[in-house]
Coordinates of C-alpha atoms (C1' of nucleotides) in Angstrom, one line a residue:
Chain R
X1 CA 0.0 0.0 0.0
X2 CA 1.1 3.3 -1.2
X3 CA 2.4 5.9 1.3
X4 CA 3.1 8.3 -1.0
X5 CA 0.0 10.2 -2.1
X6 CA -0.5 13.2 -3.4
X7 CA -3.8 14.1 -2.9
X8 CA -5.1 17.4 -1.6
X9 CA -8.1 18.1 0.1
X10 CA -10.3 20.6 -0.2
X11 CA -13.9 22.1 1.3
X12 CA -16.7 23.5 -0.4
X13 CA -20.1 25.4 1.3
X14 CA -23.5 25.3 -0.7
X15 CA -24.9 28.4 1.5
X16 CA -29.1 28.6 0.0
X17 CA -31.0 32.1 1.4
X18 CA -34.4 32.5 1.0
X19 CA -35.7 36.1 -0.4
X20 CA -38.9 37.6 -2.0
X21 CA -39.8 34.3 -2.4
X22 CA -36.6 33.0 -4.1
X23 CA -33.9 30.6 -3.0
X24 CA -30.4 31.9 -3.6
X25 CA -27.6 29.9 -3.6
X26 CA -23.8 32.0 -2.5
X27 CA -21.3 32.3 -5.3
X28 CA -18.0 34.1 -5.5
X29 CA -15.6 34.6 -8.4
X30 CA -11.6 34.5 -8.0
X31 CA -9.9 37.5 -9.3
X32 CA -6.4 35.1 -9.7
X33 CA -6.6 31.6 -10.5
X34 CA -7.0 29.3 -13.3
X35 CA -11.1 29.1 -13.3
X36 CA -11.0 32.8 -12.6
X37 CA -13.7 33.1 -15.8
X38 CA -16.4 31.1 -13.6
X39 CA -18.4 31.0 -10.2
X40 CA -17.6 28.7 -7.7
X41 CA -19.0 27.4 -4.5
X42 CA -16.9 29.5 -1.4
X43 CA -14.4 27.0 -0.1
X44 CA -10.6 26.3 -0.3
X45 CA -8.0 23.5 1.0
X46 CA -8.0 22.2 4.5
X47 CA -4.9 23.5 6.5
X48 CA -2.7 20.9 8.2
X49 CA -4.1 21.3 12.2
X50 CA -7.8 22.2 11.6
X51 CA -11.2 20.0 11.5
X52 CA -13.2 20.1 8.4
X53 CA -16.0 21.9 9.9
X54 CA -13.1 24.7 11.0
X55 CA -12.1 25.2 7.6
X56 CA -15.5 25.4 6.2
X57 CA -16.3 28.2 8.5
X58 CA -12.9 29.6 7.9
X59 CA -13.4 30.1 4.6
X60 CA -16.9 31.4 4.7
X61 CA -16.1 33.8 6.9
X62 CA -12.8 34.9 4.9
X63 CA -14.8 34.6 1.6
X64 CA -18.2 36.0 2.2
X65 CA -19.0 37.3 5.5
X66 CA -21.8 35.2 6.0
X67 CA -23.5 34.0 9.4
X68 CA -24.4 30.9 9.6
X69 CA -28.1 29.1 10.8
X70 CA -27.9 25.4 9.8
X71 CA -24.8 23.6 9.0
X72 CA -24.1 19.7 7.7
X73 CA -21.7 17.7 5.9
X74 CA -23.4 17.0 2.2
X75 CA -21.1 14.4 0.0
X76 CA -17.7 14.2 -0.5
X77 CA -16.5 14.4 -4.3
X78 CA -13.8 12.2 -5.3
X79 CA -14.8 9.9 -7.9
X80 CA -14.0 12.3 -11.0
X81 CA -10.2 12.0 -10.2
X82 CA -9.4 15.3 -12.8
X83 CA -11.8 17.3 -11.2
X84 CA -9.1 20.0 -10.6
X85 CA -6.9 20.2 -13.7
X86 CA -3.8 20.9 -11.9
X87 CA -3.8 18.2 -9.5
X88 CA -6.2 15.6 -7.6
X89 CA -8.0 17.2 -5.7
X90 CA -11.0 15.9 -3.0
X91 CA -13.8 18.3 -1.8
X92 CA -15.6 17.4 1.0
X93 CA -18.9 19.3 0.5
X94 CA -21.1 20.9 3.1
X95 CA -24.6 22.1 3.1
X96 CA -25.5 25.5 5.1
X97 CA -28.9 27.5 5.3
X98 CA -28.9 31.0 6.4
X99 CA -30.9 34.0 7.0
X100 CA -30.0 36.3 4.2
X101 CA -31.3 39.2 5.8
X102 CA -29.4 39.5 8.7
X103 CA -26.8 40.9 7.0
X104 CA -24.6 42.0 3.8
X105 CA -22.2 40.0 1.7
X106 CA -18.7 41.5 1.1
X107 CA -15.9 40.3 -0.8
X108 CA -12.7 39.7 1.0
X109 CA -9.5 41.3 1.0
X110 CA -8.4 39.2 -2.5
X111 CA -11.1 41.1 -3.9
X112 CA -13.1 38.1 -4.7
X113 CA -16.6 39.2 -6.0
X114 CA -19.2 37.1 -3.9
X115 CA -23.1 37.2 -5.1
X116 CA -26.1 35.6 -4.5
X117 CA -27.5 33.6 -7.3
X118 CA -31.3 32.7 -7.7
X119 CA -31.3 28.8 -7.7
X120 CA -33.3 28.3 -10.8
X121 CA -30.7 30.3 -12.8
X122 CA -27.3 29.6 -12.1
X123 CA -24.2 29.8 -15.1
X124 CA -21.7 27.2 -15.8
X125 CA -19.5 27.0 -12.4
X126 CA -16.0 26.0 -11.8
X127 CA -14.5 22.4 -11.6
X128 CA -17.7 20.3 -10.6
X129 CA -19.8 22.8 -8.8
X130 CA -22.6 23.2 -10.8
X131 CA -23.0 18.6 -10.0
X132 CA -22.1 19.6 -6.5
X133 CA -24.9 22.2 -5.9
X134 CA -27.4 19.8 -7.9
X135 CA -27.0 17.6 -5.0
X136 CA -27.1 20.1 -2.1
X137 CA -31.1 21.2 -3.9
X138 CA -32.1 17.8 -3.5
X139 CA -30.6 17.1 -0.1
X140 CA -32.1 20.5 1.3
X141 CA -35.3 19.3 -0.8
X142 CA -35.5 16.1 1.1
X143 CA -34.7 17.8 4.3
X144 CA -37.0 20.2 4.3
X145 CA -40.1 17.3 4.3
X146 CA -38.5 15.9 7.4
X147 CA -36.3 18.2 9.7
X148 CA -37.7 21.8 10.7
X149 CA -34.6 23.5 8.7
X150 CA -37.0 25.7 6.8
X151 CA -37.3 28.3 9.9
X152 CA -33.3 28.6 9.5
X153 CA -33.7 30.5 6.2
X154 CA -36.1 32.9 7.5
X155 CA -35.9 35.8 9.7
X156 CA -36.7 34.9 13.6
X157 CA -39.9 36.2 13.3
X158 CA -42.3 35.4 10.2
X159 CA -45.7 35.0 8.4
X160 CA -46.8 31.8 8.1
X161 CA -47.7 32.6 4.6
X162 CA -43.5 33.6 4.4
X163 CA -43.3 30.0 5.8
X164 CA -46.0 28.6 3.5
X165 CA -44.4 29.9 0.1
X166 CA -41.4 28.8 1.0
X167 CA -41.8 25.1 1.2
X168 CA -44.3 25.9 -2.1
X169 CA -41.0 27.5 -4.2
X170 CA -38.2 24.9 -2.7
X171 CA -40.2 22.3 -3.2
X172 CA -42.0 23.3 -6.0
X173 CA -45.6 22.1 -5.2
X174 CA -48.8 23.1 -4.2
X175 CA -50.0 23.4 -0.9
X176 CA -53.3 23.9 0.5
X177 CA -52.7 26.9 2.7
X178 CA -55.1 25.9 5.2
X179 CA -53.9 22.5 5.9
X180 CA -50.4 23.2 5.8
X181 CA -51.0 26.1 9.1
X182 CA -53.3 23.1 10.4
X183 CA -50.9 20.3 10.2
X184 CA -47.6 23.1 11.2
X185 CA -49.9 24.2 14.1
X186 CA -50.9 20.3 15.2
X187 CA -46.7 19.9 15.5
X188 CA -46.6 22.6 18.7
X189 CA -43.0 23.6 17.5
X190 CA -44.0 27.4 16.7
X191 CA -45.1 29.8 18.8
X192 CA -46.9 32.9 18.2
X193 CA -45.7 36.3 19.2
X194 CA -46.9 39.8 19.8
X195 CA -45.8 41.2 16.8
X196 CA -47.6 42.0 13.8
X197 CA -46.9 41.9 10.0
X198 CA -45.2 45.2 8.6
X199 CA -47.3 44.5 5.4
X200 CA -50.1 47.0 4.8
X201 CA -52.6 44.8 2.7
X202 CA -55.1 42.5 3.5
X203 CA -55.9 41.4 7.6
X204 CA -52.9 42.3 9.3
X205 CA -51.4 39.1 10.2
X206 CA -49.7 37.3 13.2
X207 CA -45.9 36.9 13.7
X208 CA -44.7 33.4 14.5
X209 CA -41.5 31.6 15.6
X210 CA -39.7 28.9 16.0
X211 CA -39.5 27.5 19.2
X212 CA -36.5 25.2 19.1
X213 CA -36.4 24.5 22.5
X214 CA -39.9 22.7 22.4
X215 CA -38.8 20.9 19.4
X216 CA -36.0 19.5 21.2
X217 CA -38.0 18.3 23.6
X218 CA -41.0 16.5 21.4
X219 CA -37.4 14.5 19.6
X220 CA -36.7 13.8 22.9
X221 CA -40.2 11.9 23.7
X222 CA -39.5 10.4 19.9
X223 CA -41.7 13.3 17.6
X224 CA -41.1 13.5 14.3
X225 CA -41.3 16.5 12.2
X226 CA -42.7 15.8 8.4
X227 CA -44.9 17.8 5.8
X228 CA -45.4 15.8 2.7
X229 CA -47.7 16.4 0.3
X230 CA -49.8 15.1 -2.8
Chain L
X1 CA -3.6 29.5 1.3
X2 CA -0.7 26.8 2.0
X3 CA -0.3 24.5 -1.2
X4 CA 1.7 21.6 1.7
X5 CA -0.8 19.5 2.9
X6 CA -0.1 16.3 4.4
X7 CA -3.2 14.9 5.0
X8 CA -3.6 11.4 3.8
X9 CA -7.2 10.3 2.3
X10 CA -8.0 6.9 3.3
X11 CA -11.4 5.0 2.7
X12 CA -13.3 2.7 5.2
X13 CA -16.2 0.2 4.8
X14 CA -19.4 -1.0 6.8
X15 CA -20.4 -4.1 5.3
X16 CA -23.7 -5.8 6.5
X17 CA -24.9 -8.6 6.7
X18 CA -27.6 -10.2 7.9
X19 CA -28.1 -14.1 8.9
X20 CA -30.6 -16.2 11.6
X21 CA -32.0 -13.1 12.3
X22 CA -29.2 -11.2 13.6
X23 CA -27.3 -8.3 12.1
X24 CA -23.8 -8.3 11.5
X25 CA -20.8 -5.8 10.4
X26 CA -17.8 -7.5 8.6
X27 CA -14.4 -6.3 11.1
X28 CA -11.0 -7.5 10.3
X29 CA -7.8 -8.0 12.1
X30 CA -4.2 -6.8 10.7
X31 CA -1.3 -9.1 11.5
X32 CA 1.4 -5.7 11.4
X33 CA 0.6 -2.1 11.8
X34 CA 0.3 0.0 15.6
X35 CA -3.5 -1.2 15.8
X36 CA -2.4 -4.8 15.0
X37 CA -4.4 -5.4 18.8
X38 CA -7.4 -4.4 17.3
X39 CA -10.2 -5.3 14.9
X40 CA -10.9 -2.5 12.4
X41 CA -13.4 -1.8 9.5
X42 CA -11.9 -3.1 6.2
X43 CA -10.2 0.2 4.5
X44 CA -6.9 1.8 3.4
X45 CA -5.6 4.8 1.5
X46 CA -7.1 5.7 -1.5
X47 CA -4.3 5.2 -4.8
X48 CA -3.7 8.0 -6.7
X49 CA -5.2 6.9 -10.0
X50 CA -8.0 5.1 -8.3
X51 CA -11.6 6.9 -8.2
X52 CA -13.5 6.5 -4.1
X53 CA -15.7 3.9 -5.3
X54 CA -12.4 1.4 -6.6
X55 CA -10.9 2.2 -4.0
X56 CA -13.8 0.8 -1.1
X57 CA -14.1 -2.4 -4.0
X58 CA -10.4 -2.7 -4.1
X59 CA -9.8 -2.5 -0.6
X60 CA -12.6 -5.4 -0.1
X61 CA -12.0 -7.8 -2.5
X62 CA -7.9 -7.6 -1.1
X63 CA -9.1 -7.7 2.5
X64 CA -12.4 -9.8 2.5
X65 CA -13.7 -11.5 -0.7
X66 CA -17.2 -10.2 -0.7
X67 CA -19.7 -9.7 -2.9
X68 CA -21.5 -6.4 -2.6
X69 CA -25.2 -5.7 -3.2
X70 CA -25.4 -2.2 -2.2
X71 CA -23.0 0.4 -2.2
X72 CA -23.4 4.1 -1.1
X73 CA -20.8 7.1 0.7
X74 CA -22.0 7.0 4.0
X75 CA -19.6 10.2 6.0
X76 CA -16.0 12.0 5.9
X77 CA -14.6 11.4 9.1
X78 CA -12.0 14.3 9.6
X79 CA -13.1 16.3 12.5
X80 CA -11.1 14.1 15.0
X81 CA -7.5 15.9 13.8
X82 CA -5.4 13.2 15.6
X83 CA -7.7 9.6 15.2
X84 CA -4.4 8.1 13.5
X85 CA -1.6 8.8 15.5
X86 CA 1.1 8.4 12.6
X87 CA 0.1 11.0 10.6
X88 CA -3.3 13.1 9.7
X89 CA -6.0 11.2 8.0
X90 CA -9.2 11.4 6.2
X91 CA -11.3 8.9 6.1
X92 CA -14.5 8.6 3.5
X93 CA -16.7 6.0 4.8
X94 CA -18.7 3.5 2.8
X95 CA -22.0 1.6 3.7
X96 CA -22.4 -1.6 2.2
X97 CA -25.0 -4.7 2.3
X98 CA -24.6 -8.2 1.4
X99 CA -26.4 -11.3 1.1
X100 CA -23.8 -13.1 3.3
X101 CA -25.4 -16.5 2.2
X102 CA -24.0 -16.5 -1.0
X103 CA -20.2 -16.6 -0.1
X104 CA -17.6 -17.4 2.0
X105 CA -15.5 -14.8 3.9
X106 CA -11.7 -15.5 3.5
X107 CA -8.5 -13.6 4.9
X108 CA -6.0 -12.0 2.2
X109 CA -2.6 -12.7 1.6
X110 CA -1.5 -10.8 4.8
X111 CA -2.8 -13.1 6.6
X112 CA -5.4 -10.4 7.8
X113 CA -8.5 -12.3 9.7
X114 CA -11.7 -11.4 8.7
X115 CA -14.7 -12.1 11.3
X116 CA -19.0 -11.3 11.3
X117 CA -19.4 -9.9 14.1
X118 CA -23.1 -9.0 15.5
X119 CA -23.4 -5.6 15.9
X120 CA -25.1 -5.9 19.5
X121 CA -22.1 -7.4 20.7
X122 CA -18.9 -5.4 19.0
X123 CA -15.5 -4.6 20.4
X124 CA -13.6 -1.8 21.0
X125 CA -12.2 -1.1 17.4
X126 CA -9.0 0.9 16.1
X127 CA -8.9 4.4 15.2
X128 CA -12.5 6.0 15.6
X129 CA -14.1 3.0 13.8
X130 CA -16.7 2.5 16.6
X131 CA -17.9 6.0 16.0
X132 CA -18.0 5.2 11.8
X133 CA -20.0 2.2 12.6
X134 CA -22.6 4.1 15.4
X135 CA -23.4 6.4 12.0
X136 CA -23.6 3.2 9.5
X137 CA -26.2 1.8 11.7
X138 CA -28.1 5.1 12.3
X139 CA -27.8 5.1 8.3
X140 CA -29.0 1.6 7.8
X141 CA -32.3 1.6 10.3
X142 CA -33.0 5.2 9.2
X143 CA -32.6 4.2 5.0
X144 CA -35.0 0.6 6.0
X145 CA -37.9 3.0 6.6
X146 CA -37.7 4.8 3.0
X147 CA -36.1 2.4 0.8
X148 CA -36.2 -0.8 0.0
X149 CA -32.8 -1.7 0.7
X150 CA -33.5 -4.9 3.3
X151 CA -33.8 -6.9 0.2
X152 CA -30.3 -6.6 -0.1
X153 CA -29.3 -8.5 2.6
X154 CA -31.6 -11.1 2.2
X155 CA -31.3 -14.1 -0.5
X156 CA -32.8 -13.7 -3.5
X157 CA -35.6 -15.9 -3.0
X158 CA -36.3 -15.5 0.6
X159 CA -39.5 -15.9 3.0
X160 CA -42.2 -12.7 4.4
X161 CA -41.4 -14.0 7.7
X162 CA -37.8 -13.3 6.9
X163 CA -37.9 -10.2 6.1
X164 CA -40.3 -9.2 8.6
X165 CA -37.9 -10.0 11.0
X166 CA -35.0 -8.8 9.3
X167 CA -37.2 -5.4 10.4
X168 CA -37.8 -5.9 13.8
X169 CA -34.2 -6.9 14.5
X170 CA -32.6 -3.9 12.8
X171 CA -35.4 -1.3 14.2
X172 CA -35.5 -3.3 17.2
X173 CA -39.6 -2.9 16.6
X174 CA -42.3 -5.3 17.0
X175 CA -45.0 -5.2 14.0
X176 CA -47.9 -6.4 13.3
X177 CA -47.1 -9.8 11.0
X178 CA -50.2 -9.4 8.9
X179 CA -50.2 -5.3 8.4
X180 CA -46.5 -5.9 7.6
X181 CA -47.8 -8.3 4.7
X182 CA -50.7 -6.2 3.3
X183 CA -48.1 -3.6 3.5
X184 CA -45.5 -4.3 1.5
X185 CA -47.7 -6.7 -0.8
X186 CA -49.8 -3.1 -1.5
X187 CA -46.5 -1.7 -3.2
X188 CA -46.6 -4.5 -5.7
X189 CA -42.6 -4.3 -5.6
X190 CA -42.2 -8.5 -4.3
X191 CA -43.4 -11.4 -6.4
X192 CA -44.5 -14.7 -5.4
X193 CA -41.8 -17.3 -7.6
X194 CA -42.8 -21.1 -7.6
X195 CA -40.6 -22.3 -4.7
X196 CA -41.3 -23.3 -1.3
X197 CA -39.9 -23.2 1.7
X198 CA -37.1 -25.8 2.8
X199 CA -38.4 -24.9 6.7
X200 CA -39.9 -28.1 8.0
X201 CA -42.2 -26.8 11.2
X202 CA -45.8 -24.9 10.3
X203 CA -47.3 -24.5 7.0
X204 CA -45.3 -24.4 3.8
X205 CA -44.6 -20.8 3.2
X206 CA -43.8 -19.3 -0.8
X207 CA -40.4 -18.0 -1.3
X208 CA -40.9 -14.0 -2.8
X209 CA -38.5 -12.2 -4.9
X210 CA -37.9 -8.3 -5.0
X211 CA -39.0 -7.5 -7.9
X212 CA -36.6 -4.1 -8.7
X213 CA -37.4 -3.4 -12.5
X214 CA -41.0 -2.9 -11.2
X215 CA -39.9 -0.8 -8.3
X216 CA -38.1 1.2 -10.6
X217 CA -41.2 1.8 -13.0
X218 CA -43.0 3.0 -10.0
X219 CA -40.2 4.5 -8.6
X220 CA -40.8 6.6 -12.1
X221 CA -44.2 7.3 -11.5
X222 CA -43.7 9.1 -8.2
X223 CA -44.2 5.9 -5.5
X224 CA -42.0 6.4 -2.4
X225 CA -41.0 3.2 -0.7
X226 CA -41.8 3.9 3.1
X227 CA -42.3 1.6 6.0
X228 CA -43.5 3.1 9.5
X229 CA -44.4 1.6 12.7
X230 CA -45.8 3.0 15.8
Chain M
dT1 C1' -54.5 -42.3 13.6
dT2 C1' -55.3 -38.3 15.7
dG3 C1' -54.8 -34.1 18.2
dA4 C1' -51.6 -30.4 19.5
dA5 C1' -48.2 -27.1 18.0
dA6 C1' -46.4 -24.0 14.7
dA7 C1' -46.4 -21.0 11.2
dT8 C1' -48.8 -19.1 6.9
dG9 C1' -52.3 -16.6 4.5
dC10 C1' -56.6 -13.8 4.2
dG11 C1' -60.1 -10.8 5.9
dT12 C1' -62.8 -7.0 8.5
dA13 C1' -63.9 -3.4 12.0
dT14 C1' -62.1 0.6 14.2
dT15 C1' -59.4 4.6 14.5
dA16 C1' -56.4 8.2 12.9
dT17 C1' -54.8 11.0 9.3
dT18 C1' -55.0 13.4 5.0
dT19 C1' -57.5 16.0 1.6
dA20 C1' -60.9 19.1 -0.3
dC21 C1' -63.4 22.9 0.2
dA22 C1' -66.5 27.1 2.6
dC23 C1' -66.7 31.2 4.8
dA24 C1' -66.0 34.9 8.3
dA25 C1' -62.7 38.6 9.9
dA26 C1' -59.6 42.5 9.5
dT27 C1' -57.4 45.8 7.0
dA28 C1' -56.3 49.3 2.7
dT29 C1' -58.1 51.7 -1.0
dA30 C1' -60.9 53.7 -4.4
Chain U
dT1 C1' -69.2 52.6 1.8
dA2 C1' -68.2 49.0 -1.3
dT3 C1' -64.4 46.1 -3.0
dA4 C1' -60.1 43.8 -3.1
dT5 C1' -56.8 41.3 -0.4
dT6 C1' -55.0 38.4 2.9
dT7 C1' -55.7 36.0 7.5
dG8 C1' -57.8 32.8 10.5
dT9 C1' -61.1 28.7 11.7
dG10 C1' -63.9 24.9 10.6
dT11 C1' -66.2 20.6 8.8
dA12 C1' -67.2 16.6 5.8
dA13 C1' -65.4 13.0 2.9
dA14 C1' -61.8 10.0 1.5
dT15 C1' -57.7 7.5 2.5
dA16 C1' -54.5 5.0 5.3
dA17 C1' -53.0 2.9 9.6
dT18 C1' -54.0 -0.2 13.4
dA19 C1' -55.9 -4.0 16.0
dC20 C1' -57.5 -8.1 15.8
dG21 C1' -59.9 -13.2 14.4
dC22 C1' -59.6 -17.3 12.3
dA23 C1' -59.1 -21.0 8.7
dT24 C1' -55.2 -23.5 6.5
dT25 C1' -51.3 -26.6 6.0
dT26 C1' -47.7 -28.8 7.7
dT27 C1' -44.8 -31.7 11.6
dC28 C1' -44.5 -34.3 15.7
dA29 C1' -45.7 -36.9 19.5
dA30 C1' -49.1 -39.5 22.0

DNA sequence: TTGAAAATGCGTATTATTTACACAAATATA
DNA sequence: TATATTTGTGTAAATAATACGCATTTTCAA
């Protein structure tokens, strides 16, 4: 067996945000480099003495500025083994959600451009990326239908109509508004709060939010969180 | 960003198997090597020119001699900075199924042994291998409810009894023999095949067969597989 | 030879969940 | 003051899950 490999590693984050009824997806562009033409997926090589998850968030915050909700570990790409034209290279990709309007993207000190991209229109990326973020739509897809992720790309507060389009444009179904605030409701996991909608059209309407705690706590007793639908 | 890495890439496999109703994980046992002491998941470091995927095959035809049914990336195991203490490695684990009635287990060349073990009852295990396997099973119970992947630890022709206990051993559930029948008989993914069984207590039960080209069709159509139980 | 034991195979009543759909309430605006 | 718009609450019908009962076909032992 071989010691001698020369293999490098590498992270990449698939960051979605949720906006005006859209799902974005975080993209920067290299000024230097040899796919400095294309978009990427933030990310970079792992250093020597830090975890995976470390260099993830090292790189997202060097690259983008961006505050993170919801976190995983997606696939790990190492099958195409001239992915990377200069040399092998594995990325170990990872899935994050966060709430875009919390704050503003900036491009780091390389003067990298970063941008969010709407999902449903995304251009020819670097090396693999446009396969990798294929596969982070249908994980976050699937996980939406059975984890309660979908509050981590919303502001703390919301509508349930912000909550009910949501799940309508990820997944790309219809929904039954009524139903879906019946079936949310039946679950216990949101509470409402004082607040009202800024929105000045139609009955004003309720402010909701997550309440993680209580969701914790169902999980505990063996609840399980799922919408599907027809 | 530092272009010296010297993180090694290694892959590592959970192979089930399943067999008088009891689960079990293939382990072997290196004759040379620091963890010589230990039994370990069958693995090593990925070759240069080899894809993941050979690499998990490589490593288990060399190690094991099995025959695989079903093959998927389970988890990147590279948070734990120091879990070999040579030198820092990666490890990409794989989660695999057998029908471990159809062959013979046999140590390699290097005089490695190779052992079922049943996964109630498993040692302590090199590296962070007992950790890889904890996730392999979550995987495997979790993957029983929503796709019809028990079949591939079964024979081909096997009996409902069988793989109604195949379920409540893995889940650890009890179900309801007859509502588990109408169940998976309402998909119309198993066929009924001319045979009989060879058991010699009770009535004579048909073998069945997993019919996949149908479940694919209906797969097609939009059918989810799902199995729940109270 | 016959009855008990063991396991398969089929069915039905009850309960719970999902789906489809109706309408009142609260606000802005014309 | 009427209309458009969006929220909030039900209720009836259809579908699916659950809890059982019992006849059937074999082996084995009395």
């Amino acid at each position: 067996m071989s010691q001698n490999q020369n293999i490098r590693i590498a992270v990449d984050a698939i960051v979605f945000g949720y906006q005006n009824n859209k799902l974005y997806v975080l993209l920067i562009q290299q000024k230097f480099g040899a796919e400095k033409a294309y978009w990427a997926l933030p990310g970079g090589l792992v250093k020597e003495d830090e975890t995976l998850k470390e260099a993830v968030q090292r790189e997202l915050k060097e690259e983008t500025n961006v505050e993170i909700n919801y976190f995983e570990q997606l696939y790990t790409f190492g099958d195409d083994v001239h992915r990377d034209s200069r040399n092998r290279v594995i990325s170990v990709a990872y899935f994050a959600l966060v709430d875009s309007s919390k704050f503003e993207i900036k491009a780091d000190s390389d003067a990298e451009k970063v941008q969010w991209f709407e999902v449903k229109n995304i251009p020819e990326l670097a090396f693999d990326h446009n396969l990798i973020l294929q596969k982070g739509i249908e994980r976050l897809k699937a996980k939406l239908t059975y984890q309660p992720i979908g509050f981590d790309l919303l502001p703390k507060e919301f509508l349930f109509s912000e909550l009910e389009n949501l799940y309508c444009t990820i997944l790309e179904k219809e929904i039954d508004r009524r139903n879906f605030r019946k079936k949310i409701l039946s679950f216990g996991i949101i509470s409402e709060t004082e607040h009202f909608s800024p929105v000045k059209t139609g009955r004003p309407a309720k402010l909701f939010k997550f309440n993680k705690p209580k969701y914790n706590a169902l999980q505990d007793e063996g609840f399980h969180f799922e919408i599907k639908f027809a």
